[in-house]
Short mmCIF file of C-alpha atoms in Angstrom, two decimals:
data_model
loop_
_atom_site.label_atom_id
_atom_site.label_comp_id
_atom_site.label_asym_id
_atom_site.label_seq_id
_atom_site.Cartn_x
_atom_site.Cartn_y
_atom_site.Cartn_z
CA MET A 1 -38.20 -23.59 6.55
CA LYS A 2 -35.50 -26.04 7.58
CA SER A 3 -32.62 -25.06 9.83
CA TRP A 4 -29.99 -25.47 7.09
CA GLN A 5 -31.94 -23.04 4.88
CA TYR A 6 -31.86 -20.41 7.64
CA LEU A 7 -28.12 -20.98 7.96
CA ALA A 8 -27.59 -20.56 4.21
CA ILE A 9 -29.55 -17.29 4.18
CA TRP A 10 -27.60 -16.00 7.19
CA LEU A 11 -24.27 -16.87 5.54
CA CYS A 12 -25.26 -15.15 2.29
CA ALA A 13 -26.27 -12.03 4.20
CA ALA A 14 -23.00 -12.06 6.14
CA VAL A 15 -20.97 -12.35 2.92
CA SER A 16 -22.99 -9.55 1.36
CA ARG A 17 -22.44 -7.29 4.39
CA SER A 18 -18.72 -8.09 4.38
CA SER A 19 -18.44 -7.31 0.66
CA THR A 20 -20.24 -4.01 1.07
CA GLN A 21 -18.04 -3.00 3.97
CA ASN A 22 -14.88 -3.80 2.00
CA CYS A 23 -16.09 -1.64 -0.85
CA ASP A 24 -17.12 1.25 1.38
CA THR A 25 -13.79 1.25 3.20
CA LYS A 26 -11.64 0.37 0.24
CA ASN A 27 -7.93 0.86 0.22
CA SER A 28 -7.14 4.50 -0.54
CA SER A 29 -3.90 3.31 -2.13
CA SER A 30 -5.46 2.22 -5.41
CA LEU A 31 -5.51 3.54 -8.96
CA HIS A 32 -8.39 3.46 -11.44
CA TYR A 33 -8.03 3.70 -15.20
CA ASP A 34 -10.43 3.52 -18.11
CA SER A 35 -10.85 0.32 -20.11
CA LEU A 36 -7.95 -1.63 -21.62
CA GLU A 37 -7.17 -1.27 -25.34
CA LEU A 38 -4.59 -2.94 -27.58
CA PHE A 39 -2.00 -0.43 -28.79
CA VAL A 40 0.26 -2.60 -30.96
CA GLU A 41 1.31 -6.23 -31.41
CA THR A 42 5.01 -7.03 -31.16
CA SER A 43 7.17 -10.01 -32.11
CA ALA A 44 8.52 -10.62 -28.59
CA ARG A 45 8.30 -9.72 -24.91
CA VAL A 46 8.34 -5.98 -24.29
CA TYR A 47 10.88 -5.25 -21.55
CA HIS A 48 11.24 -1.46 -21.79
CA MET A 49 9.56 1.53 -23.49
CA GLU A 50 10.35 5.22 -23.92
CA VAL A 51 8.95 8.07 -26.01
CA ASP A 52 11.03 8.17 -29.21
CA GLN A 53 13.06 11.39 -29.05
CA PHE A 54 14.60 10.92 -32.51
CA LYS A 55 11.30 10.76 -34.38
CA ASN A 56 9.58 13.25 -32.05
CA ASP A 57 6.13 12.36 -33.39
CA GLY A 58 4.62 10.45 -30.49
CA SER A 59 6.23 7.14 -31.45
CA ILE A 60 7.26 4.67 -28.75
CA LEU A 61 10.73 3.11 -28.65
CA ILE A 62 10.53 -0.53 -27.53
CA GLY A 63 13.15 -2.90 -26.17
CA THR A 64 12.24 -6.59 -26.52
CA ASN A 65 14.00 -9.93 -26.02
CA LYS A 66 14.71 -9.93 -29.78
CA ASN A 67 15.46 -6.35 -30.83
CA LEU A 68 14.98 -2.60 -30.46
CA GLN A 69 11.91 -1.32 -32.30
CA THR A 70 10.13 1.94 -32.87
CA THR A 71 6.41 2.03 -33.34
CA ASN A 72 3.63 4.46 -34.07
CA GLY A 73 0.19 2.92 -34.12
CA LYS A 74 0.21 -0.50 -35.78
CA ILE A 75 3.56 -0.11 -37.57
CA THR A 76 6.80 -1.33 -35.98
CA THR A 77 10.30 -0.88 -37.38
CA ASP A 78 13.32 -2.93 -36.22
CA LEU A 79 16.41 -0.91 -35.31
CA THR A 80 18.64 -3.74 -34.04
CA TYR A 81 18.68 -7.53 -34.16
CA PHE A 82 19.79 -8.62 -30.70
CA ARG A 83 18.11 -8.97 -27.32
CA ALA A 84 17.59 -5.36 -26.16
CA VAL A 85 15.98 -5.75 -22.76
CA GLY A 86 16.95 -2.25 -21.64
CA PHE A 87 18.04 1.05 -23.17
CA THR A 88 18.15 4.78 -22.55
CA GLN A 89 18.25 7.72 -24.94
CA VAL A 90 21.18 9.87 -23.90
CA ASN A 91 20.19 12.54 -26.42
CA LYS A 92 18.01 12.85 -29.51
CA THR A 93 20.42 10.83 -31.67
CA ASN A 94 22.19 8.29 -29.47
CA VAL A 95 20.72 5.32 -27.62
CA VAL A 96 22.65 3.14 -25.16
CA ILE A 97 21.28 -0.40 -25.43
CA VAL A 98 21.77 -3.32 -23.07
CA ASP A 99 22.89 -6.42 -25.00
CA ARG A 100 22.07 -8.79 -22.17
CA ASN A 101 23.10 -12.10 -23.71
CA HIS A 102 26.54 -10.72 -24.65
CA HIS A 103 27.16 -8.99 -21.28
CA CYS A 104 27.73 -5.50 -22.67
CA LEU A 105 26.28 -2.11 -23.60
CA LYS A 106 26.15 -0.81 -27.17
CA MET A 107 25.71 2.70 -28.55
CA LEU A 108 23.29 3.19 -31.46
CA ASN A 109 23.55 6.38 -33.50
CA ARG A 110 20.08 6.81 -35.03
CA GLU A 111 21.18 9.45 -37.54
CA TYR A 112 23.89 7.29 -39.15
CA SER A 113 22.49 3.87 -38.16
CA SER A 114 25.87 2.97 -36.64
CA LEU A 115 26.22 0.54 -33.73
CA GLU A 116 29.33 0.01 -31.61
CA VAL A 117 30.32 -1.53 -28.28
CA PHE A 118 30.22 1.04 -25.51
CA ALA A 119 30.98 -0.79 -22.23
CA GLY A 120 31.65 -4.38 -21.15
CA GLN A 121 33.21 -7.16 -23.22
CA CYS A 122 30.70 -8.21 -25.89
CA GLY A 123 30.92 -11.88 -26.77
CA LEU A 124 33.16 -12.84 -23.86
CA ALA A 125 31.95 -14.64 -20.76
CA GLY A 126 30.26 -12.42 -18.24
CA GLY A 127 32.33 -11.17 -15.33
CA TYR A 128 32.62 -8.62 -12.56
CA ILE A 129 35.47 -6.22 -13.24
CA ASP A 130 35.63 -2.44 -12.82
CA GLY A 131 37.75 -0.59 -15.38
CA ASP A 132 37.86 1.21 -18.70
CA ALA A 133 36.06 0.09 -21.87
CA SER A 134 38.74 -2.50 -22.70
CA VAL A 135 38.67 -4.14 -19.26
CA GLY A 136 35.33 -3.67 -17.47
CA ARG A 137 32.90 -6.58 -17.42
CA LEU A 138 29.22 -7.13 -16.73
CA ARG A 139 27.22 -10.30 -16.19
CA TYR A 140 23.76 -10.29 -17.75
CA PRO A 141 23.03 -6.56 -17.34
CA TRP A 142 19.40 -5.56 -17.60
CA ALA A 143 18.48 -1.87 -17.44
CA VAL A 144 20.30 1.43 -17.93
CA ILE A 145 19.35 4.98 -16.98
CA ILE A 146 20.99 8.42 -16.90
CA ASP A 147 22.23 9.34 -13.43
CA ALA A 148 20.06 12.27 -12.34
CA ARG A 149 22.83 13.39 -9.96
CA ASP A 150 25.44 13.48 -12.73
CA PRO A 151 24.22 13.36 -16.39
CA SER A 152 27.71 12.34 -17.54
CA GLN A 153 27.16 8.94 -15.88
CA LEU A 154 24.84 6.03 -16.60
CA LEU A 155 23.51 3.62 -13.97
CA VAL A 156 23.22 -0.07 -14.91
CA THR A 157 21.57 -2.97 -13.10
CA ASP A 158 24.10 -5.82 -13.32
CA SER A 159 21.56 -8.53 -12.55
CA HIS A 160 23.69 -11.69 -12.19
CA ASN A 161 26.31 -9.81 -10.18
CA ASP A 162 23.55 -8.48 -7.87
CA ALA A 163 25.03 -5.00 -8.23
CA LEU A 164 24.31 -1.45 -9.32
CA ARG A 165 27.08 -0.26 -11.68
CA SER A 166 28.03 3.10 -13.16
CA VAL A 167 29.36 3.86 -16.67
CA ASN A 168 31.01 7.10 -17.75
CA LEU A 169 29.30 8.34 -20.92
CA LYS A 170 32.50 9.78 -22.39
CA THR A 171 35.00 7.02 -21.63
CA GLY A 172 32.90 3.91 -20.99
CA PHE A 173 34.71 3.42 -17.67
CA LEU A 174 32.79 0.89 -15.59
CA SER A 175 32.60 1.08 -11.78
CA THR A 176 30.46 -0.26 -8.94
CA ILE A 177 27.97 1.92 -7.06
CA THR A 178 26.91 -0.73 -4.56
CA GLU A 179 26.60 -4.50 -4.40
CA TYR A 180 24.61 -4.72 -1.20
CA GLY A 181 20.84 -5.07 -0.89
CA PHE A 182 20.10 -6.43 -4.38
CA SER A 183 19.08 -9.84 -5.65
CA ALA A 184 18.83 -9.95 -9.46
CA PRO A 185 18.17 -6.20 -9.94
CA VAL A 186 16.32 -5.35 -13.15
CA GLY A 187 14.24 -2.19 -13.73
CA LEU A 188 15.05 1.22 -12.28
CA THR A 189 13.71 4.76 -12.34
CA TRP A 190 14.25 8.14 -10.73
CA GLY A 191 11.43 9.59 -8.67
CA ASP A 192 11.07 12.05 -5.79
CA ASN A 193 14.87 12.57 -5.82
CA GLN A 194 15.49 8.89 -5.14
CA LEU A 195 16.54 5.95 -7.32
CA MET A 196 14.02 3.10 -7.27
CA VAL A 197 15.30 -0.37 -8.21
CA VAL A 198 13.19 -3.46 -8.88
CA SER A 199 14.73 -6.82 -8.00
CA ASN A 200 13.44 -9.77 -9.97
CA HIS A 201 13.42 -11.72 -6.70
CA HIS A 202 10.14 -10.10 -5.69
CA TYR A 203 10.91 -6.72 -4.11
CA VAL A 204 11.58 -3.01 -4.68
CA SER A 205 14.52 -1.09 -3.17
CA GLN A 206 15.36 2.57 -2.80
CA VAL A 207 18.94 3.78 -3.26
CA SER A 208 20.19 6.85 -1.45
CA TRP A 209 23.57 8.58 -1.24
CA THR A 210 25.32 10.12 1.73
CA VAL A 211 27.22 13.41 1.63
CA ASN A 212 30.45 11.53 0.90
CA ASN A 213 28.75 9.84 -2.09
CA THR A 214 28.41 6.41 -0.49
CA ALA A 215 25.34 4.56 -1.76
CA SER A 216 23.06 2.32 0.27
CA SER A 217 20.00 0.28 -0.64
CA THR A 218 16.85 -0.11 1.47
CA LEU A 219 14.05 -2.60 0.79
CA ILE A 220 10.80 -0.63 0.68
CA ALA A 221 8.23 -3.09 -0.71
CA GLY A 222 7.86 -6.86 -1.13
CA SER A 223 10.19 -9.55 0.15
CA LEU A 224 12.40 -12.42 -1.04
CA THR A 225 9.35 -14.69 -1.25
CA HIS A 226 6.85 -14.51 -4.08
CA GLY A 227 3.10 -14.09 -3.79
CA ASP A 228 0.19 -11.83 -4.65
CA THR A 229 -0.81 -9.73 -1.66
CA LEU A 230 -1.56 -6.05 -1.06
CA GLY A 231 -1.44 -3.81 2.00
CA GLU A 232 1.53 -2.65 4.00
CA SER A 233 4.63 -2.38 1.79
CA SER A 234 6.69 -4.61 4.06
CA LYS A 235 4.06 -7.39 3.97
CA ALA A 236 2.93 -7.15 0.33
CA LYS A 237 4.21 -9.65 -2.23
CA PHE A 238 5.09 -9.69 -5.93
CA THR A 239 5.93 -12.55 -8.28
CA PHE A 240 8.85 -11.55 -10.52
CA PRO A 241 8.41 -7.78 -10.84
CA PHE A 242 10.40 -6.10 -13.62
CA GLU A 243 9.81 -2.35 -13.95
CA ILE A 244 8.67 0.66 -11.97
CA GLU A 245 7.30 3.99 -13.25
CA LYS A 246 6.34 7.13 -11.37
CA VAL A 247 2.78 8.22 -12.17
CA ARG A 248 2.01 10.79 -9.47
CA ASP A 249 3.80 12.40 -6.54
CA GLY A 250 4.79 9.57 -4.24
CA LYS A 251 2.97 6.95 -6.35
CA TYR A 252 4.53 4.38 -8.67
CA LEU A 253 3.33 1.56 -10.91
CA VAL A 254 5.18 -1.75 -10.55
CA THR A 255 4.86 -4.53 -13.13
CA ASP A 256 4.03 -7.75 -11.26
CA ALA A 257 4.89 -9.99 -14.20
CA PHE A 258 3.72 -13.45 -13.25
CA ASN A 259 0.61 -12.22 -11.43
CA LYS A 260 -0.29 -10.45 -14.70
CA LYS A 261 -0.95 -7.19 -12.89
CA LEU A 262 0.18 -3.69 -12.27
CA LYS A 263 0.44 -2.75 -8.60
CA MET A 264 0.63 0.70 -7.11
CA LEU A 265 3.39 1.58 -4.66
CA ASP A 266 2.26 4.47 -2.47
CA MET A 267 5.36 5.90 -0.81
CA ASN A 268 3.31 8.35 1.26
CA GLU A 269 1.06 5.67 2.78
CA LYS A 270 3.76 2.96 2.67
CA LYS A 271 1.29 0.60 1.02
CA ILE A 272 0.93 -1.54 -2.08
CA GLY A 273 -2.47 -1.11 -3.69
CA PRO A 274 -4.40 -2.53 -6.65
CA VAL A 275 -4.67 -1.04 -10.13
CA CYS A 276 -8.05 -1.45 -11.83
CA PHE A 277 -9.13 -0.77 -15.41
CA LYS A 278 -12.22 -2.95 -15.95
CA GLY A 279 -14.76 -0.65 -14.33
CA GLU A 280 -14.70 -2.39 -10.96
CA GLN A 281 -17.07 -0.77 -8.47
CA CYS A 282 -14.68 -1.77 -5.71
CA CYS A 283 -10.98 -1.96 -6.57
CA THR A 284 -9.69 -4.46 -4.01
CA VAL A 285 -7.57 -7.04 -5.87
CA GLY A 286 -6.64 -5.36 -9.16
CA SER A 287 -7.38 -6.17 -12.79
CA GLN A 288 -5.44 -8.86 -14.67
CA PHE A 289 -3.88 -8.45 -18.10
CA PRO A 290 -4.13 -11.15 -20.81
CA SER A 291 -0.51 -12.26 -20.25
CA HIS A 292 2.63 -11.51 -18.21
CA VAL A 293 3.32 -7.83 -17.52
CA PHE A 294 6.94 -6.72 -18.00
CA SER A 295 7.14 -2.98 -18.68
CA VAL A 296 5.23 0.24 -18.09
CA LEU A 297 5.46 3.78 -19.47
CA LYS A 298 3.37 6.83 -18.56
CA VAL A 299 2.90 9.48 -21.24
CA LYS A 300 0.63 12.31 -20.09
CA GLU A 301 -2.73 10.72 -19.20
CA LYS A 302 -1.94 7.43 -20.98
CA VAL A 303 -0.16 4.40 -19.52
CA TYR A 304 1.46 1.89 -21.91
CA VAL A 305 1.90 -1.65 -20.60
CA GLY A 306 4.29 -4.12 -22.26
CA LEU A 307 3.26 -7.79 -22.23
CA ASP A 308 4.49 -11.02 -23.85
CA LYS A 309 3.81 -9.97 -27.46
CA ASP A 310 1.61 -6.90 -27.12
CA ILE A 311 1.49 -3.39 -25.79
CA TYR A 312 -1.76 -2.34 -24.20
CA ARG A 313 -2.87 1.13 -23.26
CA ILE A 314 -4.97 2.31 -20.35
CA ILE A 315 -6.09 5.89 -19.93
CA GLU A 316 -6.63 7.85 -16.75
CA PRO A 317 -10.25 8.92 -16.24
CA PRO A 318 -10.81 12.61 -16.95
CA VAL A 319 -9.99 14.83 -14.00
CA MET A 320 -13.08 16.74 -12.99
CA LYS A 321 -13.59 19.78 -10.80
CA ARG A 322 -16.64 20.28 -8.64
CA LEU A 323 -18.12 23.76 -8.34
CA SER A 324 -18.58 24.77 -4.71
CA PHE A 325 -19.54 28.06 -3.09
CA SER A 326 -17.35 29.44 -0.34
CA LEU A 327 -17.48 31.97 2.49
CA GLU A 328 -14.49 33.33 4.41
CA TYR A 329 -14.24 34.78 7.91
CA ASP A 330 -11.45 36.41 9.91
CA ILE A 331 -11.20 34.10 12.94
CA ASN A 332 -8.42 32.92 15.18
CA CYS A 333 -8.24 29.23 14.26
CA ALA A 334 -7.30 28.30 17.83
CA LEU A 335 -10.85 29.20 18.89
CA LEU A 336 -12.15 26.26 16.83
CA ALA A 337 -9.95 23.67 18.50
CA ASP A 338 -12.42 22.36 21.09
CA ASP A 339 -15.30 19.98 20.30
CA ARG A 340 -17.99 22.42 21.44
CA SER A 341 -16.91 25.03 18.90
CA LYS A 342 -16.77 22.45 16.13
CA ILE A 343 -20.31 21.26 16.91
CA MET A 344 -21.50 24.87 16.93
CA LEU A 345 -19.85 25.52 13.56
CA SER A 346 -21.44 22.39 12.10
CA ARG A 347 -24.89 23.60 13.15
CA VAL A 348 -24.26 27.04 11.70
CA MET A 349 -23.26 25.50 8.35
CA LYS A 350 -26.46 23.47 8.25
CA LEU A 351 -28.51 26.61 8.89
CA LYS A 352 -26.63 28.50 6.18
CA LEU A 353 -27.31 25.62 3.76
CA GLN A 354 -30.97 26.56 3.32
CA LYS A 355 -30.20 30.25 2.81
CA ILE A 356 -27.52 29.50 0.22
CA LYS A 357 -29.86 27.10 -1.57
CA MET A 358 -32.41 29.89 -1.92
CA LEU A 359 -29.81 32.36 -3.16
CA LEU A 360 -28.43 29.99 -5.82
CA ASN A 361 -31.83 28.80 -7.03
CA PRO A 362 -32.53 28.31 -9.94
CA TYR A 363 -28.96 28.69 -11.25
CA PHE A 364 -27.15 26.04 -9.19
CA ALA A 365 -28.28 23.17 -6.99
CA LEU A 366 -26.32 22.24 -3.88
CA SER A 367 -25.29 18.60 -3.60
CA SER A 368 -27.69 16.40 -1.65
CA THR A 369 -25.00 13.74 -1.04
CA LEU A 370 -21.81 15.69 -0.25
CA ARG A 371 -21.60 17.47 3.08
CA PRO A 372 -20.42 21.06 3.53
CA SER A 373 -16.84 21.28 4.76
CA TYR A 374 -14.47 23.82 6.25
CA ASN A 375 -10.82 24.54 6.94
CA CYS A 376 -9.06 27.19 8.98
CA THR A 377 -5.52 28.38 8.26
CA ASN A 378 -3.67 31.65 8.89
CA LYS A 379 -6.62 33.08 10.84
CA VAL A 380 -9.03 32.61 7.94
CA LEU A 381 -12.01 30.26 8.25
CA ARG A 382 -13.28 28.96 4.90
CA LEU A 383 -16.65 27.24 4.51
CA PHE A 384 -17.55 25.21 1.41
CA TRP A 385 -20.92 24.09 0.05
CA PRO A 386 -20.55 21.70 -2.93
CA THR A 387 -22.97 21.81 -5.85
CA ASN A 388 -23.98 19.05 -8.25
CA ASP A 389 -21.99 20.67 -11.07
CA VAL A 390 -18.65 19.26 -12.23
CA TYR A 391 -16.39 20.58 -15.00
CA PRO A 392 -13.32 19.43 -16.98
CA ALA A 393 -9.92 20.04 -15.42
CA ASP A 394 -9.06 22.77 -17.94
CA THR A 395 -11.92 24.99 -16.72
CA ILE A 396 -9.94 27.77 -15.09
CA GLN A 397 -12.21 30.58 -13.87
CA PRO A 398 -15.27 29.46 -11.87
CA SER A 399 -16.55 33.04 -11.82
CA THR A 400 -17.28 32.83 -15.55
CA LEU A 401 -19.89 30.16 -14.79
CA MET A 402 -22.16 32.65 -13.00
CA ASN A 403 -24.52 34.84 -15.02
CA ASP A 404 -25.20 38.51 -14.30
CA GLN A 405 -28.57 37.81 -12.64
CA LEU A 406 -26.97 35.58 -10.00
CA LYS A 407 -24.10 38.01 -9.40
CA LYS A 408 -26.58 40.83 -8.87
CA LYS A 409 -28.61 38.66 -6.50
CA LEU A 410 -25.56 37.80 -4.38
CA LEU A 411 -24.53 41.47 -4.12
CA GLN A 412 -27.76 42.56 -2.42
CA THR A 413 -27.17 44.03 1.04
CA LYS A 414 -29.67 41.66 2.64
CA ALA A 415 -27.94 38.61 1.14
CA ILE A 416 -24.50 39.79 2.26
CA LYS A 417 -25.66 40.36 5.84
CA ALA A 418 -27.25 36.89 5.90
CA MET A 419 -23.83 35.35 5.27
CA GLY A 420 -22.45 36.44 8.64
CA VAL A 421 -22.11 33.80 11.38
CA THR A 422 -22.51 33.79 15.15
CA LEU A 423 -20.20 31.40 16.97
CA SER A 424 -19.77 30.52 20.63
CA PHE A 425 -16.32 29.85 22.08
CA LYS A 426 -14.83 28.80 25.40
CA SER A 427 -12.18 31.11 26.75
CA ILE A 428 -10.02 31.06 29.91
CA LYS A 429 -10.56 33.86 32.42
CA ALA A 430 -9.02 34.57 35.82
CA ALA A 431 -8.57 31.67 38.25
CA SER A 432 -8.44 29.31 35.28
CA SER A 433 -12.22 29.30 34.93
CA LEU A 434 -13.79 28.57 31.55
CA VAL A 435 -16.45 30.94 30.31
CA SER A 436 -18.34 31.06 27.04
CA SER A 437 -18.32 34.02 24.70
CA THR A 438 -20.49 34.56 21.65
CA ARG A 439 -19.34 36.66 18.72
CA PHE A 440 -20.74 37.65 15.34
CA PHE A 441 -18.40 37.42 12.35
CA PRO A 442 -19.29 39.13 9.04
CA ALA A 443 -18.24 37.35 5.87
CA ARG A 444 -15.14 38.70 4.15
CA LYS A 445 -15.65 40.67 0.94
CA ASN A 446 -13.48 40.62 -2.14
CA THR A 447 -12.52 43.75 -4.08
CA SER A 448 -15.87 43.64 -5.90
CA GLY A 449 -17.82 43.50 -2.64
CA GLU A 450 -18.81 39.85 -3.11
CA VAL A 451 -18.92 37.43 -0.18
CA LEU A 452 -20.32 34.12 -1.52
CA LEU A 453 -17.80 33.06 -4.14
CA PRO A 454 -17.63 30.13 -6.59
CA VAL A 455 -14.53 27.90 -6.20
CA PHE A 456 -13.39 24.54 -7.54
CA THR A 457 -12.91 21.61 -5.17
CA PRO A 458 -12.17 17.89 -5.78
CA PRO A 459 -15.18 16.13 -7.34
CA CYS A 460 -15.60 13.72 -4.41
CA ALA A 461 -15.52 14.76 -0.77
CA ASP A 462 -13.78 11.45 -0.05
CA GLU A 463 -10.65 11.65 -2.21
CA ARG A 464 -10.27 7.86 -2.04
CA LYS A 465 -13.34 7.57 -4.25
CA ARG A 466 -13.53 7.85 -8.00
CA TYR A 467 -15.89 10.19 -9.85
CA ASP A 468 -18.01 8.57 -12.58
CA ALA A 469 -18.69 11.37 -15.07
CA VAL A 470 -21.38 9.33 -16.84
CA ARG A 471 -23.45 8.40 -13.81
CA LYS A 472 -22.36 11.56 -11.96
CA ILE A 473 -21.65 9.75 -8.74
CA CYS A 474 -18.68 9.08 -6.45
CA TYR A 475 -18.03 5.43 -5.69
#
């Protein structure tokens, strides 16, 4: 074989090893969804969506660059005939709509189909003036939301004034919250007691208020330069993001419009991660949509994504619970702090594994891929042995999964005694000398006298991994 052929083989192997490593150590800040499906076609770009409170039948209210629509399935109905890039439903009947091109807000009464100017000077040139409904001016406003701190106020992103404005719902009085830290602000949402604002110039900010009600804005993800990178929030890049939506505690979806992606902002990890929905084994770069991504709405386990002339829907994979069996012991957790005690405990758990396998056979099989685990809090040591069995999230009582024969087997005196553990600890005696002490700990019993109890744990020992319910594997 020629030298260049050896080199080619070596390079291929290196690439393969690198790819495998990336997949095995994939970014924990990622979200997986089931396959993409078309929800409805629209006549224009979809800039904002909310569940329709007026119809209350699961319909989605849609703001586009042509009108405000309501849709259920394949049917859409026009409610207005102007560019409605943003809106918010202040109650079941009334909707405040952003008329961007005319620099104002309008109020739509759904019951009487009446529409009137609410704030700003419709039809006049855009401006930057605080004041009542007859004076205040906006300049290309974009989004509007109810102020979670004061429901009598609305918050508006005044994009061409680079400001966050406030509007009184009763009087239409327009004022400025802050004009610092924004560059073309567009989408906004409340989450984790903070206001999150997306700036169309490639970043996300967080607004907070002091005790004297002074607002300040802090850049938390992206920068003033566009791109398509993941990782640390301060180093990640977007290309014209538009909206943000909270999907889990500390986790948000951001529409990265011109990269045709959703990206996940993890506030806990301070990272930007990929969002995948095409069945990727390794979610490292994120899945692309057919066209630009402008809006996002989460409704229960479904996520609606607004594109150029379509709304797509992705669905979260079913949440599964893994059945594990657990033992508890009354132990001072401080005794398990040193490495020697941890090694000893690990060995004990391995020895117990065979005994528990025999007890559960033939009713349950312990997992051959997931390791036993433990935790110790409030002077209680808990040991867990995962099985191969997983169940839907709505399965509440794991005890109902055991039949009478297994319960009777686990209540035998011999089986209960076999669940005790002997552990060796280091303790400090006089003259600061370390000595070892060995103690036997019986397993705790519940009120029924049982010691080995069924419990539910996350389906994958590594929570960064996703559980495939079809193949029954974690990857």
